[in-house]
Tab-separated table of C-alpha atoms and ligand atoms in Angstrom:
chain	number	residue	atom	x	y	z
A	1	UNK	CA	118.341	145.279	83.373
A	2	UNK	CA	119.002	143.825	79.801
A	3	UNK	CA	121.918	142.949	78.222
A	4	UNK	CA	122.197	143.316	74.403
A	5	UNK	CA	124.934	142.220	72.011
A	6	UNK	CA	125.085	143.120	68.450
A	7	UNK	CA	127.751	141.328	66.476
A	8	UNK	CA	130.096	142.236	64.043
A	9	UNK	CA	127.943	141.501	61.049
A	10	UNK	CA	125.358	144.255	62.762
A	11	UNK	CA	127.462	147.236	62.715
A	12	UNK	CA	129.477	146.677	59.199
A	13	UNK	CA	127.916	149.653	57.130
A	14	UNK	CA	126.343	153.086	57.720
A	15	UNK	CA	123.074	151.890	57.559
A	16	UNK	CA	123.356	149.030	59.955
A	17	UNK	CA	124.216	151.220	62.574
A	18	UNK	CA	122.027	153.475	61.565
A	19	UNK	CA	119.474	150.625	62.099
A	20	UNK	CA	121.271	149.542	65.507
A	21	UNK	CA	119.385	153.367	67.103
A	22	UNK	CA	115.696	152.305	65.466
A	23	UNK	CA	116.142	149.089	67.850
A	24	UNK	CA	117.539	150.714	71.104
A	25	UNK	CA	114.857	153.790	70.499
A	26	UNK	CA	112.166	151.012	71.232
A	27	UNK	CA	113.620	150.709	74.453
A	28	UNK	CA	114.179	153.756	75.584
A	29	UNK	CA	113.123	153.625	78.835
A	30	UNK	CA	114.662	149.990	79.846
A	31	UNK	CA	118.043	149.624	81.280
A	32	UNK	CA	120.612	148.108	78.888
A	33	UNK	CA	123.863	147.404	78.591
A	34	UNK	CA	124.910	147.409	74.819
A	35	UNK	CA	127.811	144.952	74.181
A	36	UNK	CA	129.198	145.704	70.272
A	37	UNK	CA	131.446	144.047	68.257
A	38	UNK	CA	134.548	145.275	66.263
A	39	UNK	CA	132.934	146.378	62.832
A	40	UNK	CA	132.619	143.128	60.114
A	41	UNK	CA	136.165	141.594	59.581
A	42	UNK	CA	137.846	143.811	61.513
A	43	UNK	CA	138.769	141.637	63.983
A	44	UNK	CA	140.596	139.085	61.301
A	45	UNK	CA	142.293	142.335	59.663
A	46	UNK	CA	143.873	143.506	62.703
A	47	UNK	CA	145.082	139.355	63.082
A	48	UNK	CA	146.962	140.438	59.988
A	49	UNK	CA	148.773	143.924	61.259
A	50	UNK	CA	149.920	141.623	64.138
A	51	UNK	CA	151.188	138.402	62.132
A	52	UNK	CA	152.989	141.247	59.448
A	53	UNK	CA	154.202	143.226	63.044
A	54	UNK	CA	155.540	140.268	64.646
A	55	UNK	CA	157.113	139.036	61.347
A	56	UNK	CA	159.134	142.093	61.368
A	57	UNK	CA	157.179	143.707	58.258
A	58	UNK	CA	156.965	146.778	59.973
A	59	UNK	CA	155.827	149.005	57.015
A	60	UNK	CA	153.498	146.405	55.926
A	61	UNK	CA	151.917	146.362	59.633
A	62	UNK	CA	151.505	149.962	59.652
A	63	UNK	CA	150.078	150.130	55.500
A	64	UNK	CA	147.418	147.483	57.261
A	65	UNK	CA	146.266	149.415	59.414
A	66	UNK	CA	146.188	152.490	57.860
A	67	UNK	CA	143.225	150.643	55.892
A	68	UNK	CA	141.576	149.953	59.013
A	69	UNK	CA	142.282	153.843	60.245
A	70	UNK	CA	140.431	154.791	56.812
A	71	UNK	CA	137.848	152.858	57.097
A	72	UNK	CA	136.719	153.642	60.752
A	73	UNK	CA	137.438	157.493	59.583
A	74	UNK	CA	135.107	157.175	56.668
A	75	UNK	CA	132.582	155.780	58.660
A	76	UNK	CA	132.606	158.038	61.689
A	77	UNK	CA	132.465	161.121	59.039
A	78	UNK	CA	129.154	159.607	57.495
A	79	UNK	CA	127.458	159.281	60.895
A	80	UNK	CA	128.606	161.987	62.884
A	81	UNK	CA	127.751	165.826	62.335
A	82	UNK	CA	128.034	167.596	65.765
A	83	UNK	CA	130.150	164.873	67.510
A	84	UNK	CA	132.470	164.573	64.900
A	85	UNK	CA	135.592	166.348	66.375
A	86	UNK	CA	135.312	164.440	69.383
A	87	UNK	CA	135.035	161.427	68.020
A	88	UNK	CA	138.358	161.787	65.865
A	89	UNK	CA	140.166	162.879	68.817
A	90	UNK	CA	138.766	160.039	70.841
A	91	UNK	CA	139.892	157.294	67.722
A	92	UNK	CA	143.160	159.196	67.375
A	93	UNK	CA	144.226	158.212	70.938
A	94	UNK	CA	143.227	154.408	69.990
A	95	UNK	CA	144.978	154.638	66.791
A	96	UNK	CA	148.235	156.255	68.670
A	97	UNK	CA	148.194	153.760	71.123
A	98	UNK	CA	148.596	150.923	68.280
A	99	UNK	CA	151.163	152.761	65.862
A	100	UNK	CA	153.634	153.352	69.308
A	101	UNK	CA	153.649	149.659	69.696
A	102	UNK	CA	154.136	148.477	65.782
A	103	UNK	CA	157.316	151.164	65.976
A	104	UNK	CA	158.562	149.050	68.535
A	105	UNK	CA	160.658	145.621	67.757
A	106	UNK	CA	158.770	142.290	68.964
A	107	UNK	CA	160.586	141.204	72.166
A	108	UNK	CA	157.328	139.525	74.199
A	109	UNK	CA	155.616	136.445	72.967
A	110	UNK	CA	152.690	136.818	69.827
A	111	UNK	CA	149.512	136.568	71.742
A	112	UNK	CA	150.636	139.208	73.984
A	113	UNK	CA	150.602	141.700	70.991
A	114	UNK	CA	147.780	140.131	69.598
A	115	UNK	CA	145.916	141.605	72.459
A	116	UNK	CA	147.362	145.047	72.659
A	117	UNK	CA	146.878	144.942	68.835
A	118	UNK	CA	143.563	143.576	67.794
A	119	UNK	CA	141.538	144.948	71.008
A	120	UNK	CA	141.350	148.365	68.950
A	121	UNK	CA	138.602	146.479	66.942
A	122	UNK	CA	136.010	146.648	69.334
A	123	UNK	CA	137.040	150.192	70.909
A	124	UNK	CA	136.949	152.101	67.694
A	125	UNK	CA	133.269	150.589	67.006
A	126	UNK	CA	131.782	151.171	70.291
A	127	UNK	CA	133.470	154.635	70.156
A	128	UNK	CA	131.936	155.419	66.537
A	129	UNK	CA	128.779	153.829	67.598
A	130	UNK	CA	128.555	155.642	71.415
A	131	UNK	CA	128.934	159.536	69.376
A	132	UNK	CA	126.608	158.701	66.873
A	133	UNK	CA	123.671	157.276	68.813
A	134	UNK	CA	124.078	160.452	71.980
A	135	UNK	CA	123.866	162.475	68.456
A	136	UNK	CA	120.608	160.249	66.990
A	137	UNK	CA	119.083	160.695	70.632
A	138	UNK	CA	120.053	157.661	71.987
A	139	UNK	CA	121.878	158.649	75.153
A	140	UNK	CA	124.323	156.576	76.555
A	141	UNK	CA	127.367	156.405	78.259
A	142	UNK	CA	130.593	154.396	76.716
A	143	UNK	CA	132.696	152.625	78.774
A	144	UNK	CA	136.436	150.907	78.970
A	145	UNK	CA	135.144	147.346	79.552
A	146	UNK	CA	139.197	147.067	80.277
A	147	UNK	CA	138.054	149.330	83.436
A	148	UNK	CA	135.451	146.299	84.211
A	149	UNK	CA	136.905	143.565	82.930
A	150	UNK	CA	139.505	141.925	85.117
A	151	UNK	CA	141.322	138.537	83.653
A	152	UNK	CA	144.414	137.094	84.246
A	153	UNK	CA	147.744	137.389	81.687
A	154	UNK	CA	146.743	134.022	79.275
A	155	UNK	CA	146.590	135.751	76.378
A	156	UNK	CA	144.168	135.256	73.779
A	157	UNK	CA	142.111	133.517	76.301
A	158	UNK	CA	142.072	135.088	78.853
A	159	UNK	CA	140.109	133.792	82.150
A	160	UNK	CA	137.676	136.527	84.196
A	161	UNK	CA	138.440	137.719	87.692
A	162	UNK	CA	134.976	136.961	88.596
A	163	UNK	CA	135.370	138.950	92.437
A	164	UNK	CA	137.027	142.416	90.808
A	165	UNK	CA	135.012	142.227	87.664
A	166	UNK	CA	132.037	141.763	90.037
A	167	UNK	CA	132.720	144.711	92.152
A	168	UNK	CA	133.334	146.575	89.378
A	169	UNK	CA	130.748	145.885	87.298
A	170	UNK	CA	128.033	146.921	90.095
A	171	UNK	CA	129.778	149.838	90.574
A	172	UNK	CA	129.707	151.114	87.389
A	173	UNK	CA	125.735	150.087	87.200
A	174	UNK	CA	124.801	151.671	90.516
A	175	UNK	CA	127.193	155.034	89.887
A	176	UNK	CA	125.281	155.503	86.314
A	177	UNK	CA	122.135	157.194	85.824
A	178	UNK	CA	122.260	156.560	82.127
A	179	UNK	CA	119.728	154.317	80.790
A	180	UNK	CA	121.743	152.874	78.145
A	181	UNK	CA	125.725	151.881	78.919
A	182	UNK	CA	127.505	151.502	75.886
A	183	UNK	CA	130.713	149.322	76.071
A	184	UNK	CA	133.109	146.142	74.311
A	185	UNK	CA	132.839	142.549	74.818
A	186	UNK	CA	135.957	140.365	74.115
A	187	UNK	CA	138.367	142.312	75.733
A	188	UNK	CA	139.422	143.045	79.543
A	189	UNK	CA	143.041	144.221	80.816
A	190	UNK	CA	145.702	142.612	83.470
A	191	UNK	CA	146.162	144.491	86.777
A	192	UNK	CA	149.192	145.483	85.396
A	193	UNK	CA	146.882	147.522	82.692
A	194	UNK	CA	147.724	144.889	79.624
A	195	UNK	CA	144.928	144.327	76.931
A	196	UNK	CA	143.621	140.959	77.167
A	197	UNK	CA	140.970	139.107	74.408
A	198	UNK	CA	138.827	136.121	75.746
A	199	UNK	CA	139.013	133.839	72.607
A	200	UNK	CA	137.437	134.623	69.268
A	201	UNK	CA	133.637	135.754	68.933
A	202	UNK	CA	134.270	135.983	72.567
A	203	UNK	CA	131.612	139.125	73.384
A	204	UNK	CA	128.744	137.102	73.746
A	205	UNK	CA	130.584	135.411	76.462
A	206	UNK	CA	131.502	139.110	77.888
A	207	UNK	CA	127.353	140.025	77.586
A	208	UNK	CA	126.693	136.711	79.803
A	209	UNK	CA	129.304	137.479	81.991
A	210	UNK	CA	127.277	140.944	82.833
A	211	UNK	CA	124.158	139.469	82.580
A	212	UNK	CA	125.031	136.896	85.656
A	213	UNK	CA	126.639	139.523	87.657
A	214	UNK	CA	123.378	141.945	87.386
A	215	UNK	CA	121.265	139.021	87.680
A	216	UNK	CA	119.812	140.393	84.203
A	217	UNK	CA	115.936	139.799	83.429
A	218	UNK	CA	117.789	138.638	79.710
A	219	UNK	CA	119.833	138.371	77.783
A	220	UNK	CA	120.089	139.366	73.566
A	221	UNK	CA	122.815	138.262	70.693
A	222	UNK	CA	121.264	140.388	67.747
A	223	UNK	CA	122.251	138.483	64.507
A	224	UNK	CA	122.138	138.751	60.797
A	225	UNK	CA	119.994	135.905	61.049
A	226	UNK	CA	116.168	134.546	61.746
A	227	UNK	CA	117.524	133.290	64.898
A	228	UNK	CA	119.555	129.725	65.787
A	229	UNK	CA	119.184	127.317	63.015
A	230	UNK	CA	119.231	123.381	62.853
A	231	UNK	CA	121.953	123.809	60.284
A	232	UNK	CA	124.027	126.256	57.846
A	233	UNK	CA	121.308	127.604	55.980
A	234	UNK	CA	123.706	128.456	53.248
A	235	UNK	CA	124.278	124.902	52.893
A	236	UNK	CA	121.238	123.296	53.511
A	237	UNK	CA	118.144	125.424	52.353
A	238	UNK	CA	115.801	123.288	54.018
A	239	UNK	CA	117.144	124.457	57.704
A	240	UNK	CA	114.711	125.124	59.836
A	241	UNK	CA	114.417	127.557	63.013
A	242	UNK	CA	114.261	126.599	66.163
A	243	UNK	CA	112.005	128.930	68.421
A	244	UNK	CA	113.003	127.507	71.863
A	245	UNK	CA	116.053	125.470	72.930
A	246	UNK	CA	116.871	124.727	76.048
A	247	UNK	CA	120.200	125.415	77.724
A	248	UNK	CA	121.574	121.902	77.514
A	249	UNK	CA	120.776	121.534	73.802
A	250	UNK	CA	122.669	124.586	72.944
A	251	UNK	CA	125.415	123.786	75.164
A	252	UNK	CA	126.156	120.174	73.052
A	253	UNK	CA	125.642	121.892	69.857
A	254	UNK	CA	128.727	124.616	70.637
A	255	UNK	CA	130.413	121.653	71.779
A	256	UNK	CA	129.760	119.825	68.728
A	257	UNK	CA	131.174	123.257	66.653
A	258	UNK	CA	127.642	124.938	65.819
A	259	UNK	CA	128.767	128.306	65.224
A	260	UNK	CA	125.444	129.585	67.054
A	261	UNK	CA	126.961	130.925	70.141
A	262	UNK	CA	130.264	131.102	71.941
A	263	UNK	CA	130.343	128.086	73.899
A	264	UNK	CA	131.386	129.793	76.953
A	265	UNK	CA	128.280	131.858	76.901
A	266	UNK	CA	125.517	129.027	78.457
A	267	UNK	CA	127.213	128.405	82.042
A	268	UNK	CA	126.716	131.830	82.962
A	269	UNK	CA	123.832	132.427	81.993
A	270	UNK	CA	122.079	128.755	82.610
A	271	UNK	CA	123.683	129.846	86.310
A	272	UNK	CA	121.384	131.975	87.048
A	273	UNK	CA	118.288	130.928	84.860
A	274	UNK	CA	118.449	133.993	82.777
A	275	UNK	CA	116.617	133.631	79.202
A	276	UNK	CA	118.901	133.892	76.023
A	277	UNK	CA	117.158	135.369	73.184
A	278	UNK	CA	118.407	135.624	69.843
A	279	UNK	CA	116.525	137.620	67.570
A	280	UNK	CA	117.462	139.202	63.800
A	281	UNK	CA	118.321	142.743	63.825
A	282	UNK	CA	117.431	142.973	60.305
A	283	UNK	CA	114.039	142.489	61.540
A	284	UNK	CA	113.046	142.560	65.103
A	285	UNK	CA	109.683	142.073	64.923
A	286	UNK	CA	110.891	138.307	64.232
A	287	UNK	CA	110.444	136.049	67.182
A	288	UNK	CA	113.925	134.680	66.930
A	289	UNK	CA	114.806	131.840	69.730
A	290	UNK	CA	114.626	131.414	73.182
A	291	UNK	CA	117.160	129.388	75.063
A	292	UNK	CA	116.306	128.781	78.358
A	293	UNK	CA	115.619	126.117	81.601
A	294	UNK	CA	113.092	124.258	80.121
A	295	UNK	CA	113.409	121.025	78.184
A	296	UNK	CA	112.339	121.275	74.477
A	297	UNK	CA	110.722	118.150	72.660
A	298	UNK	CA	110.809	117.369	69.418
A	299	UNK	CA	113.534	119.332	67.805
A	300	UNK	CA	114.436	119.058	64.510
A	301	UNK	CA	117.670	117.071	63.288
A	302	UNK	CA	120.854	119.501	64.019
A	303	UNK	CA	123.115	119.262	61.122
A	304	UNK	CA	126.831	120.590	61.884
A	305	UNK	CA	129.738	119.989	59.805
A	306	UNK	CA	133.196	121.172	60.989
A	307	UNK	CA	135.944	121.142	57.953
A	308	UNK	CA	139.592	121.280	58.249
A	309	UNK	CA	139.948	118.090	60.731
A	310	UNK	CA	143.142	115.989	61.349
A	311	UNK	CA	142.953	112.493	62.635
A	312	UNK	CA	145.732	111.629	65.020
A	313	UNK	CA	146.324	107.865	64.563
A	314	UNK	CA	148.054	106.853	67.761
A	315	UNK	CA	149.463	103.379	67.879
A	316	UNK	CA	151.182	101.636	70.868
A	317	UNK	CA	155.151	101.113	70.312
A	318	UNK	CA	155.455	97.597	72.095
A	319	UNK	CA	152.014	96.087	71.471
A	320	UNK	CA	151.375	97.005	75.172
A	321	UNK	CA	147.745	98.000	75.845
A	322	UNK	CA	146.819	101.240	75.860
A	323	UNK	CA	145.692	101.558	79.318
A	324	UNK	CA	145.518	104.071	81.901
A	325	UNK	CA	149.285	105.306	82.042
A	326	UNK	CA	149.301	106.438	78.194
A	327	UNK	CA	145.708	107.920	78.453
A	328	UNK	CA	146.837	109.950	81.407
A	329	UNK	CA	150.081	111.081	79.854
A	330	UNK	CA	148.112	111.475	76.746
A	331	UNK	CA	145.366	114.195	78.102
A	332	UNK	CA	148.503	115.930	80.009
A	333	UNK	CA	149.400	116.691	76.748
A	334	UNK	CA	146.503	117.374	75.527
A	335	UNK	CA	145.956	120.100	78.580
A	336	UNK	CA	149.431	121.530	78.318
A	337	UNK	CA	148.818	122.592	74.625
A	338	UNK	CA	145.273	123.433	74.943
A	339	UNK	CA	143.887	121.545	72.612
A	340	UNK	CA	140.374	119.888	72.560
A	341	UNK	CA	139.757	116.641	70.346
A	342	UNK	CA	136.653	116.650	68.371
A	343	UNK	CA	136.689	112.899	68.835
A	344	UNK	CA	138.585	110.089	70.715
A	345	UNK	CA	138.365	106.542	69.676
A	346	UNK	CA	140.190	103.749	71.593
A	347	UNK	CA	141.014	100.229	71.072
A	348	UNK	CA	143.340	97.527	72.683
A	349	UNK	CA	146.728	99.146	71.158
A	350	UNK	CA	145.687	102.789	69.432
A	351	UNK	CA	143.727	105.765	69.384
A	352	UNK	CA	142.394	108.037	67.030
A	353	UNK	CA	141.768	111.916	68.132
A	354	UNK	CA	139.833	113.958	65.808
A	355	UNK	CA	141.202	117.187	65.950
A	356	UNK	CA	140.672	121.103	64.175
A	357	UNK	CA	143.855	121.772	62.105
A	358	UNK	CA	145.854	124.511	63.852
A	359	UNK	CA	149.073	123.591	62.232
A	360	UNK	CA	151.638	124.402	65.221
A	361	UNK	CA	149.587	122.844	67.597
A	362	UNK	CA	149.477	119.514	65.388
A	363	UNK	CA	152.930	119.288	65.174
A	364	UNK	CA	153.276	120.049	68.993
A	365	UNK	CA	151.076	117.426	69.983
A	366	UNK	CA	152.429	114.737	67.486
A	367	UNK	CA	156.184	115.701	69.106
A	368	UNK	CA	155.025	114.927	72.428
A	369	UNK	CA	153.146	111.754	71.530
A	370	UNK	CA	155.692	110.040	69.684
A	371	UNK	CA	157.298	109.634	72.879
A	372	UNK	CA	155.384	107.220	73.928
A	373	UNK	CA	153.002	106.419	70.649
A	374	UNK	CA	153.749	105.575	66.730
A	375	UNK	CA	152.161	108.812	65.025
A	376	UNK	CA	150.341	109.133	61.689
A	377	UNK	CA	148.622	112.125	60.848
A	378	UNK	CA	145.925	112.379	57.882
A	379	UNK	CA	144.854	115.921	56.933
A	380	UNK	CA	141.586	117.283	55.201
A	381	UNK	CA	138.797	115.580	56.533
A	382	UNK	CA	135.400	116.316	57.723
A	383	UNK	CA	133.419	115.843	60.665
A	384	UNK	CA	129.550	116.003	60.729
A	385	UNK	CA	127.778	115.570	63.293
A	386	UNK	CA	123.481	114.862	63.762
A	387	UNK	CA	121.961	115.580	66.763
A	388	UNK	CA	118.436	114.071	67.010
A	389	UNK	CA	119.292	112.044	63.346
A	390	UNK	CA	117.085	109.662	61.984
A	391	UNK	CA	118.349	106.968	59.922
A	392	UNK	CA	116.666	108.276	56.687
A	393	UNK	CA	118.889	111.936	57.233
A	394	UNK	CA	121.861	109.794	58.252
A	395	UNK	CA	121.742	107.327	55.082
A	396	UNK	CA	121.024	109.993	52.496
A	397	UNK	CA	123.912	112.378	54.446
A	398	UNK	CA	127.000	109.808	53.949
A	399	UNK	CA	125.893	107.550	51.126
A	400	UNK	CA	128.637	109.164	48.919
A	401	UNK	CA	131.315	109.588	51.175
A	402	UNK	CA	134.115	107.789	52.547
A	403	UNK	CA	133.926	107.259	55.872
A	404	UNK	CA	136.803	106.894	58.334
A	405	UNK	CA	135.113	107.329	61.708
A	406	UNK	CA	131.887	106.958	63.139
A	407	UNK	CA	130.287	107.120	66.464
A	408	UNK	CA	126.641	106.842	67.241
A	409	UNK	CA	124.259	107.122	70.612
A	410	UNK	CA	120.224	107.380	70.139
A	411	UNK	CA	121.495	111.307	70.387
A	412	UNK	CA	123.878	112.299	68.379
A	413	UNK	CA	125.992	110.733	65.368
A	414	UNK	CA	129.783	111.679	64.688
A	415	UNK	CA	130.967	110.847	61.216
A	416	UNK	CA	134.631	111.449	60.050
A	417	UNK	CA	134.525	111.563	56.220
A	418	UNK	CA	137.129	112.284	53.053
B	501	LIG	N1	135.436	140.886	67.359
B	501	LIG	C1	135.739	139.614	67.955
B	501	LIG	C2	135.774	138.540	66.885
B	501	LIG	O1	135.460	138.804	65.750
B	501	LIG	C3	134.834	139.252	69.066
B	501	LIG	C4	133.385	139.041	68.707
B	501	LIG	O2	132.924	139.541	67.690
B	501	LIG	O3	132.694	138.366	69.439
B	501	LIG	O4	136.141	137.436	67.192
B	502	MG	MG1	131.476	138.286	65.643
């Protein structure tokens, strides 16, 4: 058993998918599961119908997603000849499903809609997708992952039932004599039948989760690029690819906000020693990486910037230290609004947390604080961070800049610019 996942970017015009059935007719005879992604920005436009829904825009929720109705109509009607009936009917039921709920007034909290709402992303795709490759000879047999996928009621991060999902999930391999299963990642439901999402870009996380339950032979994230990167190559032209990483590289480089993989996606996977390739759909004849156990010398500096940061200047009230009590009350806090610093820096009477700038959050967390701390906020900054630097890169990365922050092991280098 494999486990495939093509992302959003893979399946965003006729031809991609089109493509998507060249690469599964090369394995034909393997057993897959085939996670796929809500089509391009799909994902952010249904973010929209919910903010305009829960806003009480009610007209404006529905205009929105009439686009996104059009759009997945449009496509289905270019791929689909025979199959095309069913399809609609299929999409019509998903569509439905969505339009009841934006009737309705808001009277549950925003991530629960955001749920019901944006998990009709990924089921339209895999829908579209399922039709057109059974009609392009590519059989395979879609699936409700919310029939598989069994998480608890935290919206918008939702955390797997690993025992029911498990159960299920073997189940649905051993009752199937389909080579290919064709289903979402991202989403699950509530045992009371409520959509649930797993956090954003959250199916590769949903592919490992399979993969570790089959005890898969691999797992693939199929990308619109070469493979992972030592930085943005749309920032830095000179980024190199890395052919092997190991699990514990990738790992810190999620942490540290590479946009490579879902960060979630290692531990399940490193579990159970099961390879992580990422290869380039646009090519697959590419090598892409490997991620795996072994340990990997001599990689190249990683270069990751993460915009959009706040610094949280912390200072004590009463010249008291800041010791153990304020730390603990402090990461309380922290836990309660689920929010994880970029960077913490203490001294004898303040600390600085780095933080991404989720506005509501921010202002929750500052609230709390100033119980106990002074507060000062400074907005717009940047955080880069070199794994592996040298001191050449490092110089001739922050000569020109401002710098507010920095932290340094023979690892890794965290700078905090303006
Ligand atoms: N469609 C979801 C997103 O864009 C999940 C994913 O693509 O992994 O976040
Ligand atoms: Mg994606």
């Amino acid at each position: 058993m494999k486990v495939f996942k093509f992302g959003g970017a893979s399946v965003n015009s006729v031809e991609r998918i089109q493509h998507i059935k060249d690469i599964l007719l090369a394995y034909k005879n393997e057993k897959l599961i085939v996670i796929i992604s809500a089509m391009g920005k799909t994902t952010n436009a249904l973010e929209k119908v919910t903010e305009a829904f829960y806003n009480g825009k009610k007209e404006e929720a529905l205009q929105l997603f009439n686009v996104i109705k059009n759009n997945h109509l449009t496509t289905a009607k270019y791929l689909l000849v025979t199959h095309y009936n069913a399809c609609y009917e299929q999409l019509n039921n998903f569509f439905t499903e969505v339009e009841w709920l934006l009737h309705d007034k808001p009277v549950q909290e925003y991530d629960y809609y955001y749920d019901q709402v944006v998990c009709c992303g990924e089921l339209l795709s895999t829908c579209i997708i399922s039709y057109y490759l059974n009609e392009a000879g590519v059989a395979n047999k879609w699936v409700d992952v919310r029939d598989i996928i069994r998480t608890d009621d935290n919206f918008r991060e939702a955390n797997i039932d690993w025992d029911y999902t498990s159960k299920k999930t073997i189940q649905l391999v051993q009752e199937n004599d389909n080579n290919i299963i064709l289903t979402q990642g991202f989403i699950g439901s509530t045992d009371e039948n409520e959509s649930t999402t797993l956090g954003r870009e959250g199916s590769d996380y949903t592919a490992a989760v399979f993969a570790n339950i089959l005890n898969a032979e691999s797992q693939t994230i199929w990308k619109d690029v070469e493979g992972v990167m030592s930085a943005d190559p749309k920032q830095f032209p000179d980024a190199q690819l890395m052919p092997e990483l190991s699990f514990d590289e990738v790992i810190e480089m999620a942490y540290y906000g590479a946009q490579v993989i879902h960060p979630k996606t290692i531990k399940p996977l490193q579990n159970k020693g099961i390879p992580l390739h990422v290869k380039c759909f646009l090519d697959a004849s590419l090598p892409g990486t490997i991620i795996y156990k072994k340990q990997v010398k001599n990689l190249p500096p990683v270069i990751i910037i993460k915009e959009k940061q706040v610094l949280m200047h912390l200072h004590s009230q009463d010249f008291s230290f800041v010791g153990e009590k304020p730390m603990s009350e402090l990461y309380k806090m922290l836990g309660e609004l689920n929010i994880k610093p970029n960077l913490i820096q203490t001294g004898a009477i303040s600390l600085q947390l780095c933080l991404d700038d989720r506005v509501e959050k921010i202002e929750q967390l500052a609230a709390s604080a100033s119980l106990i701390f002074d507060v000062q906020v400074e907005k717009d900054l940047s955080l880069l961070t070199i794994r592996h630097y040298t001191d050449d890169l490092l110089f001739k990365m922050t000569s020109n800049k401002q710098i507010i922050l920095k932290q340094q092991t023979p690892q890794t280098v965290q700078i905090l610019y303006r």
